[in-house]
Protein backbone atom coordinates (compact mmCIF):
# COMPACT_ATOMS: atom_id res chain seq x y z
CA UNK A 1 0.00 0.00 0.00
CA UNK A 2 3.02 2.29 0.09
CA UNK A 3 2.42 3.55 -3.45
CA UNK A 4 -1.32 3.98 -2.98
CA UNK A 5 -2.63 7.47 -3.74
CA UNK A 6 -4.30 9.50 -0.98
CA UNK A 7 -7.89 8.53 -0.20
CA UNK A 8 -9.39 11.66 -1.75
CA UNK A 9 -7.93 10.57 -5.12
CA UNK A 10 -9.67 7.20 -4.86
CA UNK A 11 -13.13 8.68 -4.28
CA UNK A 12 -15.45 9.82 -7.07
CA UNK A 13 -16.28 12.87 -4.90
CA UNK A 14 -15.01 16.42 -4.75
CA UNK A 15 -14.77 18.82 -1.83
CA UNK A 16 -16.77 19.57 0.21
CA UNK A 17 -18.41 16.16 -0.19
CA UNK A 18 -15.32 14.18 0.81
CA UNK A 19 -15.97 13.33 4.45
CA UNK A 20 -13.35 10.66 5.21
CA UNK A 21 -9.77 11.74 5.77
CA UNK A 22 -7.34 8.88 5.51
CA UNK A 23 -6.89 5.38 4.18
CA UNK A 24 -5.27 3.26 6.89
CA UNK A 25 -5.42 -0.25 5.39
CA UNK A 26 -7.03 -1.94 2.41
CA UNK A 27 -7.05 -5.47 1.09
CA UNK A 28 -8.95 -7.83 -1.16
CA UNK A 29 -12.16 -7.75 0.90
CA UNK A 30 -11.61 -5.06 3.57
CA UNK A 31 -10.80 -1.40 4.13
CA UNK A 32 -10.04 0.75 7.16
CA UNK A 33 -10.37 4.53 6.93
CA UNK A 34 -10.22 7.30 9.49
CA UNK A 35 -11.94 10.62 9.98
CA UNK A 36 -11.28 13.28 12.58
CA UNK A 37 -14.39 15.29 13.37
CA UNK A 38 -13.59 18.91 12.57
CA UNK A 39 -15.52 22.13 12.28
CA UNK A 40 -14.92 22.23 8.51
CA UNK A 41 -16.97 19.06 8.00
CA UNK A 42 -20.00 19.76 5.82
CA UNK A 43 -22.35 18.36 8.49
CA UNK A 44 -20.69 19.97 11.52
CA UNK A 45 -23.13 21.74 13.83
CA UNK A 46 -21.40 24.68 15.53
CA UNK A 47 -24.02 24.82 18.28
CA UNK A 48 -23.39 21.26 19.44
CA UNK A 49 -19.75 21.14 18.29
CA UNK A 50 -20.50 17.81 16.63
CA UNK A 51 -21.65 15.90 13.57
CA UNK A 52 -24.98 14.02 13.81
CA UNK A 53 -24.67 10.28 14.43
CA UNK A 54 -26.66 9.43 11.31
CA UNK A 55 -23.82 10.84 9.17
CA UNK A 56 -22.02 7.63 10.15
CA UNK A 57 -23.86 5.99 7.24
CA UNK A 58 -22.11 8.37 4.83
CA UNK A 59 -18.74 7.78 6.52
CA UNK A 60 -19.31 4.06 5.92
CA UNK A 61 -20.44 4.61 2.32
CA UNK A 62 -17.39 6.71 1.50
CA UNK A 63 -15.16 4.07 3.08
CA UNK A 64 -16.74 1.49 0.76
CA UNK A 65 -16.24 3.91 -2.15
CA UNK A 66 -12.57 4.12 -1.16
CA UNK A 67 -12.34 0.33 -1.32
CA UNK A 68 -13.88 0.34 -4.80
CA UNK A 69 -11.62 3.20 -5.91
CA UNK A 70 -8.53 1.39 -4.63
CA UNK A 71 -9.35 -1.75 -6.61
CA UNK A 72 -10.03 0.33 -9.74
CA UNK A 73 -6.71 2.15 -9.23
CA UNK A 74 -4.88 -1.20 -9.01
CA UNK A 75 -6.28 -2.05 -12.47
CA UNK A 76 -5.36 1.38 -13.86
CA UNK A 77 -9.00 2.49 -14.05
CA UNK A 78 -10.70 5.63 -12.76
CA UNK A 79 -12.66 5.49 -9.52
CA UNK A 80 -16.10 4.17 -10.43
CA UNK A 81 -19.41 5.81 -9.75
CA UNK A 82 -21.30 3.74 -7.20
CA UNK A 83 -24.72 3.90 -5.63
CA UNK A 84 -25.64 3.31 -2.01
CA UNK A 85 -28.82 1.29 -2.35
CA UNK A 86 -29.53 1.12 1.33
CA UNK A 87 -28.37 0.09 4.73
CA UNK A 88 -29.62 -2.56 7.10
CA UNK A 89 -29.77 -2.22 10.85
CA UNK A 90 -27.82 1.00 11.25
CA UNK A 91 -27.22 1.26 14.95
CA UNK A 92 -25.24 3.98 16.66
CA UNK A 93 -24.38 4.17 20.33
CA UNK A 94 -23.77 7.90 19.83
CA UNK A 95 -26.29 10.50 18.77
CA UNK A 96 -23.41 12.77 17.72
CA UNK A 97 -19.73 12.51 16.90
CA UNK A 98 -17.95 15.22 18.90
CA UNK A 99 -15.38 17.65 17.54
CA UNK A 100 -11.82 16.22 17.55
CA UNK A 101 -13.15 12.66 17.98
CA UNK A 102 -11.23 10.13 15.86
CA UNK A 103 -13.44 7.63 14.04
CA UNK A 104 -12.01 4.44 12.59
CA UNK A 105 -14.33 3.14 9.89
CA UNK A 106 -14.02 -0.50 8.85
CA UNK A 107 -15.84 -2.21 5.97
CA UNK A 108 -15.65 -5.80 4.86
CA UNK A 109 -17.21 -7.14 1.68
CA UNK A 110 -19.39 -10.11 2.51
CA UNK A 111 -21.02 -10.64 -0.88
CA UNK A 112 -20.66 -9.46 -4.50
CA UNK A 113 -22.53 -10.39 -7.66
CA UNK A 114 -22.56 -8.45 -10.94
CA UNK A 115 -21.70 -5.12 -9.32
CA UNK A 116 -24.09 -5.56 -6.40
CA UNK A 117 -22.29 -5.90 -3.07
CA UNK A 118 -22.95 -6.06 0.65
CA UNK A 119 -20.47 -4.69 3.16
CA UNK A 120 -20.41 -5.21 6.90
CA UNK A 121 -19.39 -1.85 8.37
CA UNK A 122 -18.50 -0.49 11.78
CA UNK A 123 -17.26 2.74 13.27
CA UNK A 124 -14.92 2.56 16.22
CA UNK A 125 -13.78 5.16 18.74
CA UNK A 126 -10.91 4.17 21.02
CA UNK A 127 -11.27 0.51 19.96
CA UNK A 128 -14.98 0.47 20.90
CA UNK A 129 -17.66 -0.14 18.28
CA UNK A 130 -19.96 2.89 18.34
CA UNK A 131 -21.91 2.28 15.11
CA UNK A 132 -22.58 -0.63 12.78
CA UNK A 133 -24.57 -1.47 9.67
CA UNK A 134 -24.66 -3.52 6.51
CA UNK A 135 -24.49 -1.41 3.36
CA UNK A 136 -25.88 -2.51 0.00
CA UNK A 137 -24.09 -0.91 -2.92
CA UNK A 138 -24.12 -1.11 -6.69
CA UNK A 139 -21.26 -0.24 -9.02
CA UNK A 140 -22.56 -0.36 -12.59
CA UNK A 141 -20.32 -1.30 -15.48
CA UNK A 142 -19.46 1.51 -17.89
CA UNK A 143 -22.10 0.18 -20.26
CA UNK A 144 -24.74 0.05 -17.54
CA UNK A 145 -23.86 3.59 -16.40
CA UNK A 146 -24.10 4.92 -19.95
CA UNK A 147 -27.51 3.23 -20.34
CA UNK A 148 -28.70 4.75 -17.05
CA UNK A 149 -27.60 8.21 -18.22
CA UNK A 150 -29.31 7.73 -21.58
CA UNK A 151 -32.52 6.59 -19.88
CA UNK A 152 -32.40 9.58 -17.55
CA UNK A 153 -31.89 12.01 -20.45
CA UNK A 154 -34.77 10.40 -22.36
CA UNK A 155 -37.08 10.86 -19.35
CA UNK A 156 -36.07 14.53 -19.06
CA UNK A 157 -36.80 15.13 -22.75
CA UNK A 158 -40.10 13.25 -22.78
PDB file of C-alpha atoms in Angstrom:
ATOM      1  CA  UNK A   1       0.000   0.000   0.000  1.00  0.00           C
ATOM      2  CA  UNK A   2       3.023   2.293   0.095  1.00  0.00           C
ATOM      3  CA  UNK A   3       2.421   3.550  -3.449  1.00  0.00           C
ATOM      4  CA  UNK A   4      -1.325   3.975  -2.980  1.00  0.00           C
ATOM      5  CA  UNK A   5      -2.630   7.472  -3.735  1.00  0.00           C
ATOM      6  CA  UNK A   6      -4.298   9.502  -0.977  1.00  0.00           C
ATOM      7  CA  UNK A   7      -7.887   8.535  -0.196  1.00  0.00           C
ATOM      8  CA  UNK A   8      -9.387  11.665  -1.752  1.00  0.00           C
ATOM      9  CA  UNK A   9      -7.933  10.575  -5.117  1.00  0.00           C
ATOM     10  CA  UNK A  10      -9.669   7.204  -4.861  1.00  0.00           C
ATOM     11  CA  UNK A  11     -13.129   8.676  -4.284  1.00  0.00           C
ATOM     12  CA  UNK A  12     -15.454   9.822  -7.072  1.00  0.00           C
ATOM     13  CA  UNK A  13     -16.284  12.868  -4.896  1.00  0.00           C
ATOM     14  CA  UNK A  14     -15.010  16.419  -4.748  1.00  0.00           C
ATOM     15  CA  UNK A  15     -14.769  18.818  -1.834  1.00  0.00           C
ATOM     16  CA  UNK A  16     -16.768  19.572   0.214  1.00  0.00           C
ATOM     17  CA  UNK A  17     -18.410  16.162  -0.185  1.00  0.00           C
ATOM     18  CA  UNK A  18     -15.318  14.177   0.807  1.00  0.00           C
ATOM     19  CA  UNK A  19     -15.966  13.330   4.450  1.00  0.00           C
ATOM     20  CA  UNK A  20     -13.352  10.659   5.212  1.00  0.00           C
ATOM     21  CA  UNK A  21      -9.770  11.741   5.771  1.00  0.00           C
ATOM     22  CA  UNK A  22      -7.339   8.884   5.511  1.00  0.00           C
ATOM     23  CA  UNK A  23      -6.887   5.375   4.181  1.00  0.00           C
ATOM     24  CA  UNK A  24      -5.268   3.257   6.895  1.00  0.00           C
ATOM     25  CA  UNK A  25      -5.419  -0.247   5.386  1.00  0.00           C
ATOM     26  CA  UNK A  26      -7.035  -1.937   2.414  1.00  0.00           C
ATOM     27  CA  UNK A  27      -7.047  -5.470   1.089  1.00  0.00           C
ATOM     28  CA  UNK A  28      -8.947  -7.834  -1.160  1.00  0.00           C
ATOM     29  CA  UNK A  29     -12.158  -7.747   0.903  1.00  0.00           C
ATOM     30  CA  UNK A  30     -11.615  -5.055   3.567  1.00  0.00           C
ATOM     31  CA  UNK A  31     -10.795  -1.398   4.129  1.00  0.00           C
ATOM     32  CA  UNK A  32     -10.040   0.748   7.158  1.00  0.00           C
ATOM     33  CA  UNK A  33     -10.370   4.526   6.929  1.00  0.00           C
ATOM     34  CA  UNK A  34     -10.219   7.298   9.490  1.00  0.00           C
ATOM     35  CA  UNK A  35     -11.939  10.619   9.984  1.00  0.00           C
ATOM     36  CA  UNK A  36     -11.276  13.281  12.585  1.00  0.00           C
ATOM     37  CA  UNK A  37     -14.392  15.292  13.366  1.00  0.00           C
ATOM     38  CA  UNK A  38     -13.589  18.910  12.575  1.00  0.00           C
ATOM     39  CA  UNK A  39     -15.519  22.130  12.284  1.00  0.00           C
ATOM     40  CA  UNK A  40     -14.921  22.230   8.511  1.00  0.00           C
ATOM     41  CA  UNK A  41     -16.973  19.060   8.005  1.00  0.00           C
ATOM     42  CA  UNK A  42     -19.995  19.763   5.822  1.00  0.00           C
ATOM     43  CA  UNK A  43     -22.348  18.359   8.493  1.00  0.00           C
ATOM     44  CA  UNK A  44     -20.687  19.968  11.524  1.00  0.00           C
ATOM     45  CA  UNK A  45     -23.132  21.738  13.833  1.00  0.00           C
ATOM     46  CA  UNK A  46     -21.397  24.680  15.527  1.00  0.00           C
ATOM     47  CA  UNK A  47     -24.023  24.819  18.280  1.00  0.00           C
ATOM     48  CA  UNK A  48     -23.394  21.256  19.445  1.00  0.00           C
ATOM     49  CA  UNK A  49     -19.747  21.138  18.293  1.00  0.00           C
ATOM     50  CA  UNK A  50     -20.495  17.809  16.628  1.00  0.00           C
ATOM     51  CA  UNK A  51     -21.646  15.897  13.568  1.00  0.00           C
ATOM     52  CA  UNK A  52     -24.983  14.024  13.815  1.00  0.00           C
ATOM     53  CA  UNK A  53     -24.669  10.282  14.426  1.00  0.00           C
ATOM     54  CA  UNK A  54     -26.662   9.435  11.314  1.00  0.00           C
ATOM     55  CA  UNK A  55     -23.817  10.838   9.172  1.00  0.00           C
ATOM     56  CA  UNK A  56     -22.025   7.630  10.147  1.00  0.00           C
ATOM     57  CA  UNK A  57     -23.863   5.994   7.239  1.00  0.00           C
ATOM     58  CA  UNK A  58     -22.108   8.371   4.827  1.00  0.00           C
ATOM     59  CA  UNK A  59     -18.744   7.781   6.523  1.00  0.00           C
ATOM     60  CA  UNK A  60     -19.314   4.064   5.922  1.00  0.00           C
ATOM     61  CA  UNK A  61     -20.445   4.609   2.321  1.00  0.00           C
ATOM     62  CA  UNK A  62     -17.391   6.706   1.504  1.00  0.00           C
ATOM     63  CA  UNK A  63     -15.159   4.073   3.083  1.00  0.00           C
ATOM     64  CA  UNK A  64     -16.741   1.489   0.759  1.00  0.00           C
ATOM     65  CA  UNK A  65     -16.236   3.909  -2.153  1.00  0.00           C
ATOM     66  CA  UNK A  66     -12.568   4.121  -1.158  1.00  0.00           C
ATOM     67  CA  UNK A  67     -12.340   0.326  -1.322  1.00  0.00           C
ATOM     68  CA  UNK A  68     -13.876   0.345  -4.797  1.00  0.00           C
ATOM     69  CA  UNK A  69     -11.621   3.201  -5.908  1.00  0.00           C
ATOM     70  CA  UNK A  70      -8.530   1.389  -4.632  1.00  0.00           C
ATOM     71  CA  UNK A  71      -9.351  -1.748  -6.611  1.00  0.00           C
ATOM     72  CA  UNK A  72     -10.028   0.330  -9.740  1.00  0.00           C
ATOM     73  CA  UNK A  73      -6.708   2.147  -9.233  1.00  0.00           C
ATOM     74  CA  UNK A  74      -4.884  -1.195  -9.011  1.00  0.00           C
ATOM     75  CA  UNK A  75      -6.278  -2.046 -12.466  1.00  0.00           C
ATOM     76  CA  UNK A  76      -5.364   1.379 -13.860  1.00  0.00           C
ATOM     77  CA  UNK A  77      -9.000   2.495 -14.046  1.00  0.00           C
ATOM     78  CA  UNK A  78     -10.704   5.634 -12.762  1.00  0.00           C
ATOM     79  CA  UNK A  79     -12.661   5.490  -9.522  1.00  0.00           C
ATOM     80  CA  UNK A  80     -16.098   4.169 -10.431  1.00  0.00           C
ATOM     81  CA  UNK A  81     -19.413   5.810  -9.754  1.00  0.00           C
ATOM     82  CA  UNK A  82     -21.297   3.744  -7.201  1.00  0.00           C
ATOM     83  CA  UNK A  83     -24.717   3.896  -5.630  1.00  0.00           C
ATOM     84  CA  UNK A  84     -25.639   3.309  -2.014  1.00  0.00           C
ATOM     85  CA  UNK A  85     -28.825   1.290  -2.351  1.00  0.00           C
ATOM     86  CA  UNK A  86     -29.527   1.121   1.331  1.00  0.00           C
ATOM     87  CA  UNK A  87     -28.371   0.093   4.727  1.00  0.00           C
ATOM     88  CA  UNK A  88     -29.617  -2.556   7.104  1.00  0.00           C
ATOM     89  CA  UNK A  89     -29.771  -2.224  10.847  1.00  0.00           C
ATOM     90  CA  UNK A  90     -27.815   1.003  11.246  1.00  0.00           C
ATOM     91  CA  UNK A  91     -27.216   1.262  14.953  1.00  0.00           C
ATOM     92  CA  UNK A  92     -25.239   3.983  16.662  1.00  0.00           C
ATOM     93  CA  UNK A  93     -24.382   4.175  20.335  1.00  0.00           C
ATOM     94  CA  UNK A  94     -23.767   7.898  19.832  1.00  0.00           C
ATOM     95  CA  UNK A  95     -26.294  10.504  18.768  1.00  0.00           C
ATOM     96  CA  UNK A  96     -23.406  12.768  17.723  1.00  0.00           C
ATOM     97  CA  UNK A  97     -19.727  12.513  16.895  1.00  0.00           C
ATOM     98  CA  UNK A  98     -17.950  15.222  18.903  1.00  0.00           C
ATOM     99  CA  UNK A  99     -15.379  17.655  17.544  1.00  0.00           C
ATOM    100  CA  UNK A 100     -11.823  16.221  17.546  1.00  0.00           C
ATOM    101  CA  UNK A 101     -13.147  12.660  17.976  1.00  0.00           C
ATOM    102  CA  UNK A 102     -11.227  10.132  15.861  1.00  0.00           C
ATOM    103  CA  UNK A 103     -13.438   7.634  14.041  1.00  0.00           C
ATOM    104  CA  UNK A 104     -12.009   4.442  12.588  1.00  0.00           C
ATOM    105  CA  UNK A 105     -14.325   3.138   9.890  1.00  0.00           C
ATOM    106  CA  UNK A 106     -14.025  -0.500   8.846  1.00  0.00           C
ATOM    107  CA  UNK A 107     -15.837  -2.209   5.969  1.00  0.00           C
ATOM    108  CA  UNK A 108     -15.651  -5.804   4.860  1.00  0.00           C
ATOM    109  CA  UNK A 109     -17.206  -7.140   1.679  1.00  0.00           C
ATOM    110  CA  UNK A 110     -19.389 -10.114   2.514  1.00  0.00           C
ATOM    111  CA  UNK A 111     -21.017 -10.642  -0.880  1.00  0.00           C
ATOM    112  CA  UNK A 112     -20.658  -9.459  -4.495  1.00  0.00           C
ATOM    113  CA  UNK A 113     -22.528 -10.393  -7.658  1.00  0.00           C
ATOM    114  CA  UNK A 114     -22.562  -8.454 -10.945  1.00  0.00           C
ATOM    115  CA  UNK A 115     -21.697  -5.121  -9.325  1.00  0.00           C
ATOM    116  CA  UNK A 116     -24.088  -5.564  -6.402  1.00  0.00           C
ATOM    117  CA  UNK A 117     -22.293  -5.900  -3.074  1.00  0.00           C
ATOM    118  CA  UNK A 118     -22.952  -6.063   0.645  1.00  0.00           C
ATOM    119  CA  UNK A 119     -20.470  -4.693   3.156  1.00  0.00           C
ATOM    120  CA  UNK A 120     -20.410  -5.214   6.903  1.00  0.00           C
ATOM    121  CA  UNK A 121     -19.387  -1.853   8.371  1.00  0.00           C
ATOM    122  CA  UNK A 122     -18.500  -0.493  11.777  1.00  0.00           C
ATOM    123  CA  UNK A 123     -17.261   2.743  13.274  1.00  0.00           C
ATOM    124  CA  UNK A 124     -14.916   2.557  16.217  1.00  0.00           C
ATOM    125  CA  UNK A 125     -13.782   5.156  18.741  1.00  0.00           C
ATOM    126  CA  UNK A 126     -10.912   4.169  21.024  1.00  0.00           C
ATOM    127  CA  UNK A 127     -11.272   0.509  19.958  1.00  0.00           C
ATOM    128  CA  UNK A 128     -14.982   0.470  20.904  1.00  0.00           C
ATOM    129  CA  UNK A 129     -17.656  -0.138  18.278  1.00  0.00           C
ATOM    130  CA  UNK A 130     -19.962   2.889  18.339  1.00  0.00           C
ATOM    131  CA  UNK A 131     -21.915   2.278  15.108  1.00  0.00           C
ATOM    132  CA  UNK A 132     -22.579  -0.627  12.779  1.00  0.00           C
ATOM    133  CA  UNK A 133     -24.571  -1.470   9.670  1.00  0.00           C
ATOM    134  CA  UNK A 134     -24.657  -3.516   6.509  1.00  0.00           C
ATOM    135  CA  UNK A 135     -24.494  -1.408   3.358  1.00  0.00           C
ATOM    136  CA  UNK A 136     -25.877  -2.506   0.005  1.00  0.00           C
ATOM    137  CA  UNK A 137     -24.087  -0.911  -2.922  1.00  0.00           C
ATOM    138  CA  UNK A 138     -24.122  -1.114  -6.692  1.00  0.00           C
ATOM    139  CA  UNK A 139     -21.261  -0.240  -9.023  1.00  0.00           C
ATOM    140  CA  UNK A 140     -22.564  -0.362 -12.586  1.00  0.00           C
ATOM    141  CA  UNK A 141     -20.321  -1.305 -15.481  1.00  0.00           C
ATOM    142  CA  UNK A 142     -19.456   1.507 -17.891  1.00  0.00           C
ATOM    143  CA  UNK A 143     -22.104   0.178 -20.264  1.00  0.00           C
ATOM    144  CA  UNK A 144     -24.745   0.052 -17.537  1.00  0.00           C
ATOM    145  CA  UNK A 145     -23.858   3.588 -16.396  1.00  0.00           C
ATOM    146  CA  UNK A 146     -24.103   4.921 -19.950  1.00  0.00           C
ATOM    147  CA  UNK A 147     -27.506   3.230 -20.340  1.00  0.00           C
ATOM    148  CA  UNK A 148     -28.700   4.752 -17.051  1.00  0.00           C
ATOM    149  CA  UNK A 149     -27.596   8.212 -18.218  1.00  0.00           C
ATOM    150  CA  UNK A 150     -29.307   7.731 -21.584  1.00  0.00           C
ATOM    151  CA  UNK A 151     -32.522   6.586 -19.877  1.00  0.00           C
ATOM    152  CA  UNK A 152     -32.400   9.583 -17.550  1.00  0.00           C
ATOM    153  CA  UNK A 153     -31.892  12.012 -20.448  1.00  0.00           C
ATOM    154  CA  UNK A 154     -34.774  10.404 -22.363  1.00  0.00           C
ATOM    155  CA  UNK A 155     -37.077  10.860 -19.352  1.00  0.00           C
ATOM    156  CA  UNK A 156     -36.074  14.534 -19.065  1.00  0.00           C
ATOM    157  CA  UNK A 157     -36.796  15.126 -22.747  1.00  0.00           C
ATOM    158  CA  UNK A 158     -40.096  13.251 -22.783  1.00  0.00           C
TER     159      UNK A 158
END
